[in-house]
Amino acid sequence: AHFPPLGHWAYFNDAAPPSELGPDGHPKRGGFLPPVALPRRMFASATFAFAAPLALGEPAELVQQIADVRKRSGRTGELVLVDVERRLSQAGAPKLTESQTIVYREAGEPTPPVPDTGAGGAGELWAPSTVDLFRYSAATYNGHRIHYDQSYVREAEGYPDLVVHGPFTAA
């Protein structure tokens, strides 16, 4: 049996104790990721190269490194983008290479709701519930409060409502 594509996101996650979490629910700044001072941070994107499926029940190894750190200016102000290269292997054989981009940004003005323009066309509408967001957070050990704490996301982060995980949308 094998993991489904993107199933690896439920493994190799930091299990930081509560005393080592920042106010957003992620591990405190510094450590593996650079100590960027901008207050808002989240997963921005990922690209993949799937060499072979990951086998269930077999040991696997993750090797990751910071590939790039760059500053940019955007609609919301200053940004820092951190690229993380992740390589998963089993029994020495490459299985998956992933390049993740983590974005850090200024607090800035509140983010307006995204209007439904109908541009998606016909198809299935997916609207995850608060329970879905909580369960995905739990399965991926993602403690970022923007996915489950409505008062935090509105008051501290400036979003109109809970934010759907980028990886959840991809999966």
Tab-separated table of C-alpha atoms in Angstrom:
chain	number	residue	atom	x	y	z
A	1	ALA	CA	0.000	0.000	0.000
A	2	HIS	CA	1.130	3.532	-0.745
A	3	PHE	CA	0.446	7.062	0.459
A	4	PRO	CA	-1.854	9.039	-1.791
A	5	PRO	CA	-0.131	11.991	-3.498
A	6	LEU	CA	0.331	14.823	-0.960
A	7	GLY	CA	-0.346	12.404	1.923
A	8	HIS	CA	3.173	13.140	3.165
A	9	TRP	CA	1.885	16.449	4.576
A	10	ALA	CA	0.467	14.496	7.529
A	11	TYR	CA	3.986	13.357	8.532
A	12	PHE	CA	7.343	14.892	9.463
A	13	ASN	CA	5.704	17.757	11.340
A	14	ASP	CA	7.183	19.693	14.242
A	15	ALA	CA	5.733	18.614	17.583
A	16	ALA	CA	6.720	21.716	19.524
A	17	PRO	CA	5.354	21.860	23.070
A	18	PRO	CA	2.954	24.741	23.823
A	19	SER	CA	5.734	26.696	25.574
A	20	GLU	CA	7.638	26.806	22.245
A	21	LEU	CA	4.733	28.103	20.143
A	22	GLY	CA	4.372	31.702	19.006
A	23	PRO	CA	1.148	33.704	19.319
A	24	ASP	CA	-0.013	32.465	15.897
A	25	GLY	CA	0.200	28.804	16.981
A	26	HIS	CA	3.279	27.964	14.881
A	27	PRO	CA	6.674	27.220	16.470
A	28	LYS	CA	8.416	30.396	17.681
A	29	ARG	CA	10.618	32.264	15.227
A	30	GLY	CA	14.156	31.062	14.695
A	31	GLY	CA	15.306	27.454	14.759
A	32	PHE	CA	15.095	25.876	11.308
A	33	LEU	CA	13.245	28.772	9.664
A	34	PRO	CA	14.967	32.164	9.842
A	35	PRO	CA	13.773	34.576	12.570
A	36	VAL	CA	11.864	36.910	10.218
A	37	ALA	CA	10.274	39.716	12.240
A	38	LEU	CA	7.229	40.305	10.001
A	39	PRO	CA	4.149	39.246	12.015
A	40	ARG	CA	2.075	37.266	9.505
A	41	ARG	CA	3.398	33.986	8.114
A	42	MET	CA	1.894	31.157	6.153
A	43	PHE	CA	2.430	28.534	3.488
A	44	ALA	CA	2.380	30.222	0.066
A	45	SER	CA	3.047	27.492	-2.503
A	46	ALA	CA	4.798	24.246	-3.331
A	47	THR	CA	6.097	22.423	-6.374
A	48	PHE	CA	6.745	18.688	-6.492
A	49	ALA	CA	8.667	15.997	-8.284
A	50	PHE	CA	7.231	12.553	-7.513
A	51	ALA	CA	9.877	9.890	-8.208
A	52	ALA	CA	7.963	6.945	-6.732
A	53	PRO	CA	5.081	6.426	-4.274
A	54	LEU	CA	5.863	6.423	-0.562
A	55	ALA	CA	5.193	2.972	0.892
A	56	LEU	CA	2.953	2.817	3.962
A	57	GLY	CA	4.483	1.183	7.020
A	58	GLU	CA	8.073	1.668	5.849
A	59	PRO	CA	10.588	4.019	7.498
A	60	ALA	CA	11.207	7.225	5.566
A	61	GLU	CA	13.759	9.995	5.827
A	62	LEU	CA	13.161	13.720	5.332
A	63	VAL	CA	16.071	16.021	4.542
A	64	GLN	CA	15.244	19.699	4.289
A	65	GLN	CA	17.192	22.893	3.839
A	66	ILE	CA	16.585	26.590	3.309
A	67	ALA	CA	17.117	27.173	-0.422
A	68	ASP	CA	16.473	30.923	-0.606
A	69	VAL	CA	15.346	33.937	1.414
A	70	ARG	CA	14.259	37.044	-0.458
A	71	LYS	CA	12.565	40.353	0.336
A	72	ARG	CA	9.835	41.797	-1.870
A	73	SER	CA	7.223	44.522	-1.747
A	74	GLY	CA	3.612	43.646	-2.499
A	75	ARG	CA	0.078	45.048	-2.288
A	76	THR	CA	0.150	44.513	1.476
A	77	GLY	CA	3.634	45.959	2.055
A	78	GLU	CA	6.925	44.236	2.771
A	79	LEU	CA	7.214	40.473	2.253
A	80	VAL	CA	9.882	37.901	2.991
A	81	LEU	CA	9.688	34.663	1.011
A	82	VAL	CA	11.525	31.612	2.315
A	83	ASP	CA	12.003	28.622	0.010
A	84	VAL	CA	12.449	25.247	1.725
A	85	GLU	CA	13.678	22.235	-0.240
A	86	ARG	CA	12.357	18.942	1.164
A	87	ARG	CA	13.514	15.501	-0.002
A	88	LEU	CA	11.781	12.304	1.114
A	89	SER	CA	13.363	8.907	0.606
A	90	GLN	CA	12.814	5.306	1.684
A	91	ALA	CA	15.597	2.721	1.857
A	92	GLY	CA	17.885	5.306	0.250
A	93	ALA	CA	15.654	5.666	-2.820
A	94	PRO	CA	14.262	9.135	-3.646
A	95	LYS	CA	10.485	9.285	-3.440
A	96	LEU	CA	9.499	12.953	-3.443
A	97	THR	CA	11.143	16.343	-3.795
A	98	GLU	CA	9.150	19.365	-2.691
A	99	SER	CA	9.974	23.052	-2.833
A	100	GLN	CA	7.802	24.986	-0.382
A	101	THR	CA	7.549	28.759	-0.164
A	102	ILE	CA	6.667	30.288	3.200
A	103	VAL	CA	5.602	33.945	3.136
A	104	TYR	CA	6.013	36.453	5.936
A	105	ARG	CA	4.211	39.791	5.632
A	106	GLU	CA	3.393	42.972	7.479
A	107	ALA	CA	0.196	43.282	9.492
A	108	GLY	CA	-1.178	45.929	7.124
A	109	GLU	CA	-4.839	46.705	6.612
A	110	PRO	CA	-7.525	44.063	7.087
A	111	THR	CA	-7.866	41.734	4.123
A	112	PRO	CA	-11.214	42.142	2.352
A	113	PRO	CA	-13.327	39.085	1.549
A	114	VAL	CA	-12.687	37.528	-1.847
A	115	PRO	CA	-15.705	38.259	-4.056
A	116	ASP	CA	-17.268	35.382	-5.947
A	117	THR	CA	-16.988	36.501	-9.554
A	118	GLY	CA	-18.221	33.210	-10.959
A	119	ALA	CA	-14.913	32.961	-12.853
A	120	GLY	CA	-14.467	29.356	-11.736
A	121	GLY	CA	-17.190	28.298	-14.130
A	122	ALA	CA	-19.318	25.209	-13.759
A	123	GLY	CA	-18.075	22.503	-11.471
A	124	GLU	CA	-18.030	21.368	-7.906
A	125	LEU	CA	-18.138	24.006	-5.184
A	126	TRP	CA	-16.008	23.089	-2.189
A	127	ALA	CA	-16.697	24.967	1.026
A	128	PRO	CA	-14.887	23.318	3.942
A	129	SER	CA	-16.567	23.693	7.315
A	130	THR	CA	-14.885	24.773	10.540
A	131	VAL	CA	-14.766	21.092	11.512
A	132	ASP	CA	-13.002	20.235	8.227
A	133	LEU	CA	-10.415	22.960	8.871
A	134	PHE	CA	-9.884	21.779	12.436
A	135	ARG	CA	-9.475	18.141	11.361
A	136	TYR	CA	-6.993	19.003	8.610
A	137	SER	CA	-5.040	21.132	11.096
A	138	ALA	CA	-4.969	18.187	13.490
A	139	ALA	CA	-3.980	15.642	10.816
A	140	THR	CA	-1.086	17.826	9.630
A	141	TYR	CA	-0.147	19.073	13.119
A	142	ASN	CA	-0.713	22.639	11.935
A	143	GLY	CA	-1.333	24.849	14.951
A	144	HIS	CA	-1.682	28.111	12.990
A	145	ARG	CA	-4.664	29.857	14.527
A	146	ILE	CA	-5.843	31.341	11.204
A	147	HIS	CA	-7.413	27.959	10.427
A	148	TYR	CA	-9.540	27.472	13.557
A	149	ASP	CA	-9.742	30.591	15.777
A	150	GLN	CA	-12.225	33.081	14.280
A	151	SER	CA	-11.627	35.881	16.767
A	152	TYR	CA	-7.834	35.579	16.344
A	153	VAL	CA	-8.022	35.527	12.534
A	154	ARG	CA	-10.230	38.636	12.450
A	155	GLU	CA	-8.656	40.663	15.271
A	156	ALA	CA	-4.951	39.755	15.105
A	157	GLU	CA	-4.475	38.746	11.462
A	158	GLY	CA	-7.063	40.976	9.790
A	159	TYR	CA	-8.782	38.338	7.641
A	160	PRO	CA	-12.575	38.369	7.266
A	161	ASP	CA	-12.924	34.711	8.294
A	162	LEU	CA	-10.989	31.481	8.769
A	163	VAL	CA	-8.317	30.802	6.144
A	164	VAL	CA	-8.401	27.504	4.269
A	165	HIS	CA	-5.034	25.726	4.301
A	166	GLY	CA	-3.251	25.917	0.947
A	167	PRO	CA	-2.203	22.261	1.238
A	168	PHE	CA	-5.789	21.262	2.096
A	169	THR	CA	-7.008	22.909	-1.095
A	170	ALA	CA	-4.266	21.171	-3.084
A	171	ALA	CA	-4.969	17.777	-1.554
